[in-house]
Amino acid sequence: MAKPAERSAARLAAVQALYQMDVSGKGVIDALAEFETFWIGREVEGIEFQPSDNDFFRNILSGVVDNQRAIDMKIDKALADGWPLKRVEAVLRAILRAGAYELMFRKDVPVRVVITEYVDVTHSFYHEDEPGLVNAVLDTLARDVRAGELEKKAAGQAKR
Protein backbone atom coordinates (compact mmCIF):
# COMPACT_ATOMS: atom_id res chain seq x y z
CA MET A 1 0.00 0.00 0.00
CA ALA A 2 1.30 3.43 -0.91
CA LYS A 3 2.24 5.96 1.72
CA PRO A 4 -0.17 8.89 2.19
CA ALA A 5 2.54 11.32 1.00
CA GLU A 6 2.90 9.38 -2.26
CA ARG A 7 -0.86 9.52 -2.82
CA SER A 8 -0.84 13.25 -2.10
CA ALA A 9 1.96 13.69 -4.64
CA ALA A 10 -0.02 11.60 -7.16
CA ARG A 11 -3.03 13.88 -6.72
CA LEU A 12 -0.94 17.00 -7.24
CA ALA A 13 0.73 15.50 -10.33
CA ALA A 14 -2.67 14.44 -11.71
CA VAL A 15 -4.01 17.98 -11.31
CA GLN A 16 -0.93 19.39 -13.05
CA ALA A 17 -1.25 16.87 -15.89
CA LEU A 18 -4.99 17.54 -16.28
CA TYR A 19 -4.28 21.26 -16.42
CA GLN A 20 -1.58 20.74 -19.03
CA MET A 21 -3.90 18.53 -21.10
CA ASP A 22 -6.65 21.15 -20.87
CA VAL A 23 -4.54 24.07 -22.03
CA SER A 24 -2.29 22.27 -24.54
CA GLY A 25 -4.66 19.71 -26.01
CA LYS A 26 -2.30 16.82 -25.19
CA GLY A 27 -3.79 13.38 -24.86
CA VAL A 28 -3.72 11.22 -21.76
CA ILE A 29 -0.99 8.89 -23.05
CA ASP A 30 1.36 11.79 -23.79
CA ALA A 31 0.64 13.40 -20.41
CA LEU A 32 1.23 10.12 -18.54
CA ALA A 33 4.52 9.52 -20.34
CA GLU A 34 5.76 13.07 -19.83
CA PHE A 35 4.93 13.26 -16.13
CA GLU A 36 6.28 9.82 -15.30
CA THR A 37 9.48 10.38 -17.31
CA PHE A 38 10.33 14.01 -16.62
CA TRP A 39 8.43 15.27 -13.56
CA ILE A 40 7.42 12.82 -10.84
CA GLY A 41 10.24 12.23 -8.34
CA ARG A 42 12.64 14.60 -10.11
CA GLU A 43 14.01 18.08 -9.63
CA VAL A 44 13.08 20.45 -12.46
CA GLU A 45 14.35 24.03 -12.55
CA GLY A 46 15.05 23.99 -8.81
CA ILE A 47 11.63 22.57 -7.91
CA GLU A 48 11.60 19.09 -6.40
CA PHE A 49 8.66 16.93 -7.45
CA GLN A 50 7.96 14.32 -4.81
CA PRO A 51 7.87 10.59 -5.53
CA SER A 52 4.34 9.49 -6.19
CA ASP A 53 2.11 6.45 -6.25
CA ASN A 54 2.27 6.11 -10.04
CA ASP A 55 -0.58 3.60 -10.24
CA PHE A 56 -2.83 6.03 -8.35
CA PHE A 57 -1.66 8.91 -10.59
CA ARG A 58 -2.50 6.88 -13.71
CA ASN A 59 -5.87 5.89 -12.28
CA ILE A 60 -6.89 9.47 -11.52
CA LEU A 61 -5.70 10.83 -14.85
CA SER A 62 -7.23 8.15 -17.04
CA GLY A 63 -10.35 7.98 -14.85
CA VAL A 64 -11.04 11.69 -15.27
CA VAL A 65 -10.54 11.45 -19.03
CA ASP A 66 -12.70 8.31 -19.38
CA ASN A 67 -15.52 9.74 -17.26
CA GLN A 68 -15.21 13.45 -18.00
CA ARG A 69 -18.76 13.95 -19.29
CA ALA A 70 -20.35 12.45 -16.15
CA ILE A 71 -17.86 14.26 -13.89
CA ASP A 72 -18.47 17.63 -15.54
CA MET A 73 -22.25 17.22 -15.26
CA LYS A 74 -21.98 16.53 -11.51
CA ILE A 75 -19.64 19.48 -10.96
CA ASP A 76 -21.95 21.77 -12.95
CA LYS A 77 -24.81 20.78 -10.62
CA ALA A 78 -22.65 21.50 -7.55
CA LEU A 79 -21.50 24.93 -8.77
CA ALA A 80 -23.53 28.08 -8.23
CA ASP A 81 -26.33 28.69 -10.72
CA GLY A 82 -25.14 30.57 -13.75
CA TRP A 83 -21.51 29.54 -13.20
CA PRO A 84 -20.84 26.40 -15.28
CA LEU A 85 -17.57 24.50 -15.08
CA LYS A 86 -16.44 25.86 -18.45
CA ARG A 87 -16.26 29.33 -16.83
CA VAL A 88 -13.99 28.11 -14.03
CA GLU A 89 -10.25 28.81 -14.39
CA ALA A 90 -8.26 25.85 -15.81
CA VAL A 91 -6.31 24.89 -12.64
CA LEU A 92 -9.49 24.93 -10.54
CA ARG A 93 -11.25 22.91 -13.21
CA ALA A 94 -8.49 20.27 -13.01
CA ILE A 95 -8.71 20.17 -9.20
CA LEU A 96 -12.49 19.82 -9.23
CA ARG A 97 -12.41 17.10 -11.89
CA ALA A 98 -9.81 15.03 -10.04
CA GLY A 99 -11.65 15.40 -6.73
CA ALA A 100 -14.99 14.58 -8.35
CA TYR A 101 -13.48 11.50 -9.98
CA GLU A 102 -12.33 10.16 -6.62
CA LEU A 103 -15.69 10.88 -4.99
CA MET A 104 -17.64 9.28 -7.80
CA PHE A 105 -15.45 6.31 -8.73
CA ARG A 106 -12.95 5.62 -5.93
CA LYS A 107 -15.25 4.49 -3.14
CA ASP A 108 -12.20 2.98 -1.40
CA VAL A 109 -11.03 6.51 -0.52
CA PRO A 110 -13.05 8.11 2.31
CA VAL A 111 -14.98 11.28 1.42
CA ARG A 112 -13.24 13.39 4.04
CA VAL A 113 -9.82 12.31 2.77
CA VAL A 114 -10.74 13.28 -0.81
CA ILE A 115 -12.04 16.70 0.20
CA THR A 116 -9.10 17.46 2.51
CA GLU A 117 -6.53 16.33 -0.05
CA TYR A 118 -7.93 18.47 -2.86
CA VAL A 119 -8.31 21.51 -0.59
CA ASP A 120 -4.60 21.01 0.22
CA VAL A 121 -3.78 20.76 -3.50
CA THR A 122 -5.71 24.00 -4.03
CA HIS A 123 -3.54 25.70 -1.40
CA SER A 124 -0.52 24.83 -3.58
CA PHE A 125 -1.87 27.18 -6.28
CA TYR A 126 -4.13 29.70 -4.53
CA HIS A 127 -4.22 31.68 -1.30
CA GLU A 128 -7.57 33.46 -1.43
CA ASP A 129 -11.13 32.09 -1.78
CA GLU A 130 -10.37 29.13 -4.04
CA PRO A 131 -9.72 26.52 -1.30
CA GLY A 132 -13.13 27.35 0.18
CA LEU A 133 -14.75 27.00 -3.24
CA VAL A 134 -13.16 23.57 -3.77
CA ASN A 135 -14.27 22.50 -0.28
CA ALA A 136 -17.85 23.64 -0.90
CA VAL A 137 -18.17 22.10 -4.37
CA LEU A 138 -16.65 18.74 -3.36
CA ASP A 139 -18.77 18.64 -0.18
CA THR A 140 -21.93 19.29 -2.22
CA LEU A 141 -20.93 16.64 -4.74
CA ALA A 142 -20.12 14.14 -1.95
CA ARG A 143 -23.58 14.65 -0.43
CA ASP A 144 -25.00 13.71 -3.84
CA VAL A 145 -22.84 10.71 -4.76
CA ARG A 146 -21.93 9.36 -1.29
CA ALA A 147 -24.62 10.64 1.04
CA GLY A 148 -24.65 7.44 3.06
CA GLU A 149 -21.00 7.80 4.00
CA LEU A 150 -21.44 11.35 5.25
CA GLU A 151 -24.63 10.46 7.14
CA LYS A 152 -22.91 7.55 8.93
CA LYS A 153 -20.07 9.83 10.02
CA ALA A 154 -22.48 12.55 11.22
CA ALA A 155 -24.57 9.99 13.15
CA GLY A 156 -21.45 8.64 14.83
CA GLN A 157 -20.43 12.14 15.92
CA ALA A 158 -23.93 12.89 17.27
CA LYS A 159 -23.79 9.86 19.59
CA ARG A 160 -20.61 11.02 21.32
PDB file of C-alpha atoms in Angstrom, residues 31-150:
ATOM      1  CA  ALA A  31       0.638  13.397 -20.412  1.00  0.00           C
ATOM      2  CA  LEU A  32       1.229  10.123 -18.539  1.00  0.00           C
ATOM      3  CA  ALA A  33       4.515   9.519 -20.338  1.00  0.00           C
ATOM      4  CA  GLU A  34       5.755  13.067 -19.830  1.00  0.00           C
ATOM      5  CA  PHE A  35       4.933  13.260 -16.129  1.00  0.00           C
ATOM      6  CA  GLU A  36       6.285   9.820 -15.302  1.00  0.00           C
ATOM      7  CA  THR A  37       9.478  10.377 -17.315  1.00  0.00           C
ATOM      8  CA  PHE A  38      10.327  14.011 -16.618  1.00  0.00           C
ATOM      9  CA  TRP A  39       8.434  15.272 -13.558  1.00  0.00           C
ATOM     10  CA  ILE A  40       7.422  12.822 -10.844  1.00  0.00           C
ATOM     11  CA  GLY A  41      10.238  12.227  -8.336  1.00  0.00           C
ATOM     12  CA  ARG A  42      12.637  14.599 -10.112  1.00  0.00           C
ATOM     13  CA  GLU A  43      14.014  18.082  -9.634  1.00  0.00           C
ATOM     14  CA  VAL A  44      13.077  20.447 -12.457  1.00  0.00           C
ATOM     15  CA  GLU A  45      14.346  24.031 -12.548  1.00  0.00           C
ATOM     16  CA  GLY A  46      15.046  23.992  -8.807  1.00  0.00           C
ATOM     17  CA  ILE A  47      11.629  22.569  -7.906  1.00  0.00           C
ATOM     18  CA  GLU A  48      11.601  19.094  -6.402  1.00  0.00           C
ATOM     19  CA  PHE A  49       8.662  16.929  -7.452  1.00  0.00           C
ATOM     20  CA  GLN A  50       7.962  14.318  -4.808  1.00  0.00           C
ATOM     21  CA  PRO A  51       7.873  10.588  -5.527  1.00  0.00           C
ATOM     22  CA  SER A  52       4.336   9.494  -6.187  1.00  0.00           C
ATOM     23  CA  ASP A  53       2.114   6.447  -6.247  1.00  0.00           C
ATOM     24  CA  ASN A  54       2.267   6.110 -10.038  1.00  0.00           C
ATOM     25  CA  ASP A  55      -0.582   3.601 -10.236  1.00  0.00           C
ATOM     26  CA  PHE A  56      -2.827   6.032  -8.351  1.00  0.00           C
ATOM     27  CA  PHE A  57      -1.657   8.909 -10.588  1.00  0.00           C
ATOM     28  CA  ARG A  58      -2.496   6.877 -13.713  1.00  0.00           C
ATOM     29  CA  ASN A  59      -5.871   5.886 -12.278  1.00  0.00           C
ATOM     30  CA  ILE A  60      -6.894   9.473 -11.518  1.00  0.00           C
ATOM     31  CA  LEU A  61      -5.700  10.834 -14.848  1.00  0.00           C
ATOM     32  CA  SER A  62      -7.231   8.152 -17.042  1.00  0.00           C
ATOM     33  CA  GLY A  63     -10.351   7.978 -14.848  1.00  0.00           C
ATOM     34  CA  VAL A  64     -11.037  11.689 -15.270  1.00  0.00           C
ATOM     35  CA  VAL A  65     -10.544  11.449 -19.030  1.00  0.00           C
ATOM     36  CA  ASP A  66     -12.699   8.308 -19.383  1.00  0.00           C
ATOM     37  CA  ASN A  67     -15.522   9.738 -17.264  1.00  0.00           C
ATOM     38  CA  GLN A  68     -15.210  13.451 -18.004  1.00  0.00           C
ATOM     39  CA  ARG A  69     -18.756  13.950 -19.292  1.00  0.00           C
ATOM     40  CA  ALA A  70     -20.351  12.453 -16.150  1.00  0.00           C
ATOM     41  CA  ILE A  71     -17.861  14.261 -13.894  1.00  0.00           C
ATOM     42  CA  ASP A  72     -18.469  17.627 -15.544  1.00  0.00           C
ATOM     43  CA  MET A  73     -22.246  17.216 -15.261  1.00  0.00           C
ATOM     44  CA  LYS A  74     -21.976  16.534 -11.506  1.00  0.00           C
ATOM     45  CA  ILE A  75     -19.639  19.482 -10.964  1.00  0.00           C
ATOM     46  CA  ASP A  76     -21.951  21.771 -12.955  1.00  0.00           C
ATOM     47  CA  LYS A  77     -24.812  20.779 -10.616  1.00  0.00           C
ATOM     48  CA  ALA A  78     -22.651  21.500  -7.552  1.00  0.00           C
ATOM     49  CA  LEU A  79     -21.499  24.934  -8.766  1.00  0.00           C
ATOM     50  CA  ALA A  80     -23.533  28.079  -8.233  1.00  0.00           C
ATOM     51  CA  ASP A  81     -26.331  28.686 -10.720  1.00  0.00           C
ATOM     52  CA  GLY A  82     -25.136  30.570 -13.755  1.00  0.00           C
ATOM     53  CA  TRP A  83     -21.515  29.544 -13.205  1.00  0.00           C
ATOM     54  CA  PRO A  84     -20.841  26.405 -15.284  1.00  0.00           C
ATOM     55  CA  LEU A  85     -17.570  24.498 -15.080  1.00  0.00           C
ATOM     56  CA  LYS A  86     -16.441  25.857 -18.448  1.00  0.00           C
ATOM     57  CA  ARG A  87     -16.262  29.332 -16.830  1.00  0.00           C
ATOM     58  CA  VAL A  88     -13.991  28.106 -14.032  1.00  0.00           C
ATOM     59  CA  GLU A  89     -10.253  28.807 -14.389  1.00  0.00           C
ATOM     60  CA  ALA A  90      -8.256  25.849 -15.805  1.00  0.00           C
ATOM     61  CA  VAL A  91      -6.311  24.886 -12.639  1.00  0.00           C
ATOM     62  CA  LEU A  92      -9.489  24.934 -10.541  1.00  0.00           C
ATOM     63  CA  ARG A  93     -11.248  22.910 -13.214  1.00  0.00           C
ATOM     64  CA  ALA A  94      -8.491  20.271 -13.006  1.00  0.00           C
ATOM     65  CA  ILE A  95      -8.709  20.167  -9.199  1.00  0.00           C
ATOM     66  CA  LEU A  96     -12.494  19.817  -9.230  1.00  0.00           C
ATOM     67  CA  ARG A  97     -12.414  17.105 -11.894  1.00  0.00           C
ATOM     68  CA  ALA A  98      -9.807  15.034 -10.038  1.00  0.00           C
ATOM     69  CA  GLY A  99     -11.651  15.396  -6.731  1.00  0.00           C
ATOM     70  CA  ALA A 100     -14.987  14.578  -8.346  1.00  0.00           C
ATOM     71  CA  TYR A 101     -13.480  11.495  -9.976  1.00  0.00           C
ATOM     72  CA  GLU A 102     -12.335  10.155  -6.618  1.00  0.00           C
ATOM     73  CA  LEU A 103     -15.686  10.883  -4.985  1.00  0.00           C
ATOM     74  CA  MET A 104     -17.639   9.281  -7.803  1.00  0.00           C
ATOM     75  CA  PHE A 105     -15.453   6.308  -8.729  1.00  0.00           C
ATOM     76  CA  ARG A 106     -12.949   5.616  -5.932  1.00  0.00           C
ATOM     77  CA  LYS A 107     -15.251   4.486  -3.137  1.00  0.00           C
ATOM     78  CA  ASP A 108     -12.203   2.976  -1.398  1.00  0.00           C
ATOM     79  CA  VAL A 109     -11.029   6.509  -0.521  1.00  0.00           C
ATOM     80  CA  PRO A 110     -13.049   8.115   2.310  1.00  0.00           C
ATOM     81  CA  VAL A 111     -14.985  11.276   1.424  1.00  0.00           C
ATOM     82  CA  ARG A 112     -13.238  13.390   4.037  1.00  0.00           C
ATOM     83  CA  VAL A 113      -9.821  12.308   2.766  1.00  0.00           C
ATOM     84  CA  VAL A 114     -10.736  13.276  -0.808  1.00  0.00           C
ATOM     85  CA  ILE A 115     -12.035  16.701   0.195  1.00  0.00           C
ATOM     86  CA  THR A 116      -9.099  17.459   2.509  1.00  0.00           C
ATOM     87  CA  GLU A 117      -6.529  16.333  -0.047  1.00  0.00           C
ATOM     88  CA  TYR A 118      -7.930  18.473  -2.863  1.00  0.00           C
ATOM     89  CA  VAL A 119      -8.306  21.506  -0.592  1.00  0.00           C
ATOM     90  CA  ASP A 120      -4.596  21.008   0.217  1.00  0.00           C
ATOM     91  CA  VAL A 121      -3.779  20.761  -3.503  1.00  0.00           C
ATOM     92  CA  THR A 122      -5.712  23.998  -4.031  1.00  0.00           C
ATOM     93  CA  HIS A 123      -3.543  25.703  -1.396  1.00  0.00           C
ATOM     94  CA  SER A 124      -0.518  24.831  -3.579  1.00  0.00           C
ATOM     95  CA  PHE A 125      -1.867  27.178  -6.276  1.00  0.00           C
ATOM     96  CA  TYR A 126      -4.133  29.700  -4.531  1.00  0.00           C
ATOM     97  CA  HIS A 127      -4.215  31.684  -1.297  1.00  0.00           C
ATOM     98  CA  GLU A 128      -7.572  33.459  -1.427  1.00  0.00           C
ATOM     99  CA  ASP A 129     -11.129  32.091  -1.779  1.00  0.00           C
ATOM    100  CA  GLU A 130     -10.365  29.133  -4.040  1.00  0.00           C
ATOM    101  CA  PRO A 131      -9.720  26.517  -1.296  1.00  0.00           C
ATOM    102  CA  GLY A 132     -13.134  27.349   0.179  1.00  0.00           C
ATOM    103  CA  LEU A 133     -14.748  26.996  -3.240  1.00  0.00           C
ATOM    104  CA  VAL A 134     -13.157  23.569  -3.766  1.00  0.00           C
ATOM    105  CA  ASN A 135     -14.268  22.501  -0.282  1.00  0.00           C
ATOM    106  CA  ALA A 136     -17.852  23.641  -0.900  1.00  0.00           C
ATOM    107  CA  VAL A 137     -18.167  22.099  -4.371  1.00  0.00           C
ATOM    108  CA  LEU A 138     -16.652  18.736  -3.362  1.00  0.00           C
ATOM    109  CA  ASP A 139     -18.770  18.641  -0.183  1.00  0.00           C
ATOM    110  CA  THR A 140     -21.927  19.289  -2.221  1.00  0.00           C
ATOM    111  CA  LEU A 141     -20.929  16.638  -4.736  1.00  0.00           C
ATOM    112  CA  ALA A 142     -20.119  14.142  -1.950  1.00  0.00           C
ATOM    113  CA  ARG A 143     -23.580  14.649  -0.433  1.00  0.00           C
ATOM    114  CA  ASP A 144     -25.001  13.712  -3.841  1.00  0.00           C
ATOM    115  CA  VAL A 145     -22.838  10.706  -4.755  1.00  0.00           C
ATOM    116  CA  ARG A 146     -21.931   9.357  -1.295  1.00  0.00           C
ATOM    117  CA  ALA A 147     -24.620  10.645   1.036  1.00  0.00           C
ATOM    118  CA  GLY A 148     -24.653   7.439   3.057  1.00  0.00           C
ATOM    119  CA  GLU A 149     -21.000   7.797   4.000  1.00  0.00           C
ATOM    120  CA  LEU A 150     -21.442  11.350   5.246  1.00  0.00           C
TER     121      LEU A 150
END
